[in-house]
Every structure is written in C-alpha cells, then in structure tokens.
Amino acid sequence: MSEQQKVYPVTPELAESAWINKEQYAAMYKESIESPDTFWGEQGKRIDWIKPYTKVKNTSFDSHNVDIRWYEDGTLNASYNCLDRHLEKRGDQVAIIWEGDNPNEDKKITYRELYHEVCRFANGLKKLGVKKGEVVTLYMPMVPEAAIAMLACARIGAVHSVIFGGFSPDAIASRVVESSSRVVITSDEGYRGGKNVPLKENVDDGLNNPNVKTVEHVVVLKRTGGDVDWNADRDVWWHELIADCADECPIEEMNAEDPLFILFTSGSTGAPKGLKHTTGGYMVYASMTHQYIFDYKPGEVYWCTADVGWITGHTYIVYGPLANGGTTLMFEGVPSYPDYGRFGQVCDKHQVNIFYTAPTAVRALMAQGDDVMDSSSRSSIRLLASVGEPINPEAWEWYYRVMGNSKCPIIDTWWQTETGGILIAPLAGVTDLKPGCASIPFFGVQPALVDSEGRILEGETEGNLVILDAWPGQGRSIWGDHERFVQTYFTTYKGMYFTGDGCRRDADGLYWITGRVDDVINVSGHRMGTAEVESAMVAHPSVAEAAVVGYPHDIKGQGIYVYVTLNDDVEATDDLKKELIKWVRKEIGPIASPDLIQFSAGLPKTRSGKIMRRILRKIAANETDGLGDTSTLADPSVVDELIENRLAR
Ligand code: PRX
C-alpha cells in the first residue's frame, strides 16, 4: 500500500471522548448549511455580548456587491471575552505559559494577572491618545506583552496591525503608511535561537522613511536591555508608560462588524494587503474552531508554535484559546535551539496536551533522525496538528510515529489569513486519518472545486478550490481598498470566494490541498508573492529584469529561485549574487532571501512580451523533459541556455 492510501481509523476512545463524533458532525454540518441563521445564532452564544444580536447572517458574494456581515446589530468586546468573563471561575488558572528562547527562562500568567496587565497597558495607550478605530502597529518578539498589547488595543477599540518580527524596515514603513498608524509598539531587541534581533533599530530605520508621516509615539518594551537609539520626542518605555496606570480599564462597546485587527498578507500581484477582520463573527469562529478542531478540553495545555505576527498566532495563540478560557503556551524561541530536541523538551516541561506546528518544522526535525526527540518523552501530548502548507505523507508519518509516539491523531488544518480560522481539517472523533489529507469542511464551510471556467466539478476530481458561501470568521475587506478585495477574491469565479489553492477530492469525498495555483509561493509556511520579490530585485541598480518562481525544497517546502537578467555593463559574479540576496533581505526581510539565483542573458517571453513562468517553474524544478509547447516564444533558444545553466542543488 502506498503511503497516501494508508488510513488511521478513529479510535474508539476518541469517538467516545471527543467533543464531536460522526453522527453529531453529520447533523451539525447539515444544519450549518441548511439553516445558517439557526446554527450560527445558537453558536454565537459562546461569546458574551453587551447587546445581543437579533440578526445573524447577512452576506453576499455577488461580485457587484460583496458585503459580509455577521451578528451585525450585536455589540461586544473581544478583550472582555478573553479576560473579564473568565475571572470569576478561573481567575487563578494559568492563561499564558511563556517559554523563553533561553530554556532557563519561563513565566506563567494567570487570567487575573493577564487581565490587570492588559488593563494597565490599555490605560497607557489611552494616555497616548489612542482612540477607538485607530490602527496601532505592533512589531514585537514572542513575549506575553505581544498578546497584552493586542488585547489592550481590543479593549479600547483600537485596531491592531501586527507585523511579523522577521520583516525589514522597508516592510515596516509600507505597512505603517498603509494603516496611518500614530503609535508603534516594539521592543529594544528580541531573542531568537540565542541571537539578538534588533527590533527597535528596524523600527527606527523604517520610520525614517520619508513616506512615513503619521507616527507620533513608539512604545518600547525592554526585553534584552541592549543599546538602542532614543528619540525623546517620540519614544517611551513600556514600563514608564504604565508606571502610574490603573489596573482596571473599562471596555469599549464594539459593534460586531467593527474592525478588530488588520493583518498584511501577500498575493500574486501588488503590494501586501491589509486584510480586515471584524469582531463578532471572528470571535465566535475562533472560539468554536479552537474547541472542536483541537478537541480542546478545559484544563488542557495547548501549544501553537506560530508567531503572533501571523494569522495562526492571532487566532490560535491569542483569541481562540483565551476566548475558551484555555491555557495557551507562547514560545519565544526556535525548534533548533539549544538543540533540535527543544520542542519535545518544552512539551515535557509544561505537560503540553495539544501541539500545533508547521510541516517545515516537522521536516527540519525529521532531517535530524529519529533520535532527535530522545531527550523527551512527550507522553503528555494527545493530539498533534499541522498548518501552513501541505504536509507530505513522509513528514506526516514521522510526526505521528516520533513526535506523537504513534498514539496521537494528526489534525492537518487548511486555512488562510483571509479565512480568519480553519476551514478544512479532520476532526479527531469523526475522521479516519489519511496522511497528507486536510479532509472535511468545518461547520458552515462549503468548499467546491471548479475548472478554469468556474464550472463546479462533482465527485472524485481535482480543481481550483473555492468556497461558496460566507462563514463568520472570514475577512471582510482589504483595509482602505474594498474594490481590491472584490477583485482579488470574488471576480475570478463569480459569486464564489477563490482561495488561490488547488485541491483534489478523493473517492471518499475528502479534500487534499495541492498548493497554490497563482503566483504565490510558500516558503517554510511563509506566504510570499513572487511579484513582490521581483520588484525588490529590479529595484537594484544592476538588475534589468527578474523572474521569481518556487521550486521543491526538502525542508522549506518551496525554495525561492530567481532568474536575473543584468544590465548590459554589469558583470555576473558570485559577489553580486550575495549582494542581491542581501538586497532582498533589506527590502522585504530574511524570509524572502532567494535560495538560488541564476543569471541569464534573457527570459522566455511570448511575442507579446509576457514571461512564460510555466517554463521557468519546470526548469527550477529540474523537470526539463516536459516543457510543453515553446513555439510561441519570441526566442525559443533562450530556453536551451536556461536549461544548460540551471543551478544544482
Ligand atoms: O496555500 C495554502 C497554504 O497557506 C496558504 C495561506 O497562507 P497564510 O495566509 O499565510 O496562512 C497560513 C496559515 C493559516 C493557503 O492558501 N496552507 C495553509 N495551511 C495549509 C496550506 N496548504 C495545505 N495544507 C494546509 N494545511
């Protein structure tokens, strides 16, 4: 039997103990699709509302009028739902377990402590004049203060925009401009894998960009005590800001459709876009998916290894687990520091029950050999989950056998920044597991596969993955550009949300994500627009033209392969390659570093001047036999040169 056909049936224990079993799933799914108002009206009660909603679903995917509203006349506060409402029952329960980069550093924060910290910081933000509806930018290390700042924004109705700490000053600048932030929150430095990351310096450099005109205050958390430049008119230490702040702070009453946060993500064209997520539907969906998909039970320790700078960190480190009164573990470090056994050691140390990571991390550990986990027992883990990219069956099996001691279901969760929460995933008590298969839609989610004309394909088939109707956690718009939101997601296939992913449905009706079908690549679970990397490349004075494609990479899933045509008078040297890599790191950030750069005299173009990426992708993947029809190229001989000089790996 090939790996892909292996099936791990639901165990009788899980069928018995999990929140949802097969019969319940069938009945609930049916209701969620046939009577969404009843279903979501009921589920909405998992969140505390200030003014209860009387309307539930009011959504349209019509490309002339894309409008998505859930619970639109209800009011609530997200921070209240994550904190205040738990105080009476579980004020002394640990809300956040924080594990430092240094294994000797950790911290436990109870709900009551977290509540007071959030209130104090919210009062600090108020002192800076932060008002309901304004966007506050965060550029933070993985420390509890990142979550505290997010929840403090939510408390006073400010909209947070978290920028992943691996982005460059230029990326900070463009995002701050896009969101017109007045306040930026950062840290002197961060620790990652034993190294110091210059966060404040990056913010300073970013804000020096002449396009940034709005920033009045930079709040700086002291994390490492490292030296930083100080602008006394603008900068304020976190601890000084809150020194005289009260530890109670009233909540702002937010409409369900008021924005909770924006989060920038890459697409196939243009600059990264700030996805707008709103409050009511997002909270309901975050809470419900966290409970059912991870089968989270009260008292359990749950660890999602993502960074809060990504949507996974927003929904499944902060909002979902805290809305559910859970204990969420936040990890500052990396899987390989001090050694590759770290994930297992942290699981033992904090008795983690549920562990959620990315396939790239699994493959990095797998590459170290089975004994990499020998320093831990991981006996507390009962459920493993995966996100960010397709998990190949080999990595799945390793994750199951080594990380999970062959006793934990693996929940492969498919979703996107745009979707707010998980849309397709197996459920532990419902789905027989197939390695590499994202499996079944969550409640309310109607996936479909369409051909290039948008015709819905039935049965066992492969096509473009679309979602036919709205779910509460869905992003509502692109910040400041609703038309772009409509164009990007709702015009390719009219009346449907287009995910940008390809997908196969097997004979059992289960969904297998096959990867992006647009010009987006996925490098170590980080999503990147090839156009973004290209435009960074051509901004370099030596570069005439550049084309960027992904290629299969053993650890990262996809690597970045760049074809570069240099200006006439420029010599192609190894030093120039190094310089170009440095350049992209500066323009976008280390996550966009090209893996391979091939200099070439020309690129394959059609007579109308369009680059044929299909050919470049094949050459980068070393699949040079089946290049298909090249007769439409303006100069077919370019292809031979590209093949001849393709890079070894
Ligand atoms: O291609 C899919 C891939 O990641 C993309 C979304 O990236 P991002 O918005 O950064 O969010 C990542 C975390 C939710 C998707 O379009 N992707 C994510 N999860 C999976 C996946 N591909 C296959 N299987 C998954 N489980």
PDB file of C-alpha atoms and ligand atoms in Angstrom, residues 265 311-312 386-391 412-418 499 501 513 515-516 522 525 527, ligand 1:
ATOM      1  CA  THR A 265      -0.540  39.228   3.613  1.00  0.00           C
ATOM      2  CA  ILE A 311      -2.840  34.813  11.439  1.00  0.00           C
ATOM      3  CA  THR A 312      -2.186  31.467  13.149  1.00  0.00           C
ATOM      4  CA  SER A 386      -0.306  20.975  11.369  1.00  0.00           C
ATOM      5  CA  VAL A 387      -0.741  24.179   9.378  1.00  0.00           C
ATOM      6  CA  GLY A 388       0.788  26.390   6.731  1.00  0.00           C
ATOM      7  CA  GLU A 389       1.419  24.147   3.745  1.00  0.00           C
ATOM      8  CA  PRO A 390       0.566  20.668   2.550  1.00  0.00           C
ATOM      9  CA  ILE A 391       2.124  18.093   4.878  1.00  0.00           C
ATOM     10  CA  ASP A 412      -3.992  18.862   9.263  1.00  0.00           C
ATOM     11  CA  THR A 413      -5.655  22.270   9.231  1.00  0.00           C
ATOM     12  CA  TRP A 414      -6.122  24.159   5.979  1.00  0.00           C
ATOM     13  CA  TRP A 415      -6.915  27.863   6.068  1.00  0.00           C
ATOM     14  CA  GLN A 416      -5.590  31.331   5.204  1.00  0.00           C
ATOM     15  CA  THR A 417      -5.069  34.835   6.561  1.00  0.00           C
ATOM     16  CA  GLU A 418      -8.245  35.725   4.707  1.00  0.00           C
ATOM     17  CA  THR A 499      -8.780  30.669  -2.336  1.00  0.00           C
ATOM     18  CA  ASP A 501      -5.267  26.964  -3.902  1.00  0.00           C
ATOM     19  CA  ILE A 513      -4.821  20.633  -0.820  1.00  0.00           C
ATOM     20  CA  GLY A 515      -0.743  24.033  -3.244  1.00  0.00           C
ATOM     21  CA  ARG A 516      -1.153  27.477  -4.756  1.00  0.00           C
ATOM     22  CA  ASN A 522       5.014  29.145   0.286  1.00  0.00           C
ATOM     23  CA  GLY A 525       4.980  28.125   5.661  1.00  0.00           C
ATOM     24  CA  ARG A 527       3.461  33.132   2.125  1.00  0.00           C
TER      25      ARG A 527
HETATM   26  O1  PRX B   1      -1.643  27.539   0.144  1.00  0.00           O
HETATM   27  C1  PRX B   1      -2.312  27.417   1.366  1.00  0.00           C
HETATM   28  C2  PRX B   1      -1.299  27.234   2.471  1.00  0.00           C
HETATM   29  O2  PRX B   1      -1.065  28.509   3.006  1.00  0.00           O
HETATM   30  C3  PRX B   1      -1.860  29.494   2.351  1.00  0.00           C
HETATM   31  C4  PRX B   1      -2.321  30.534   3.328  1.00  0.00           C
HETATM   32  O3  PRX B   1      -1.222  31.194   3.861  1.00  0.00           O
HETATM   33  P1  PRX B   1      -1.400  32.233   5.045  1.00  0.00           P
HETATM   34  O4  PRX B   1      -2.451  33.196   4.675  1.00  0.00           O
HETATM   35  O5  PRX B   1      -0.056  32.765   5.356  1.00  0.00           O
HETATM   36  O6  PRX B   1      -1.942  31.398   6.236  1.00  0.00           O
HETATM   37  C5  PRX B   1      -1.187  30.331   6.726  1.00  0.00           C
HETATM   38  C6  PRX B   1      -1.790  29.786   7.988  1.00  0.00           C
HETATM   39  C7  PRX B   1      -3.242  29.667   8.018  1.00  0.00           C
HETATM   40  C8  PRX B   1      -3.004  28.700   1.749  1.00  0.00           C
HETATM   41  O7  PRX B   1      -3.590  29.376   0.677  1.00  0.00           O
HETATM   42  N1  PRX B   1      -1.802  26.345   3.539  1.00  0.00           N
HETATM   43  C9  PRX B   1      -2.133  26.689   4.787  1.00  0.00           C
HETATM   44  N2  PRX B   1      -2.479  25.586   5.500  1.00  0.00           N
HETATM   45  C10 PRX B   1      -2.363  24.538   4.679  1.00  0.00           C
HETATM   46  C11 PRX B   1      -1.934  25.018   3.425  1.00  0.00           C
HETATM   47  N3  PRX B   1      -1.764  24.190   2.380  1.00  0.00           N
HETATM   48  C12 PRX B   1      -2.007  22.891   2.569  1.00  0.00           C
HETATM   49  N4  PRX B   1      -2.398  22.351   3.736  1.00  0.00           N
HETATM   50  C13 PRX B   1      -2.576  23.125   4.819  1.00  0.00           C
HETATM   51  N5  PRX B   1      -2.944  22.570   5.978  1.00  0.00           N
END
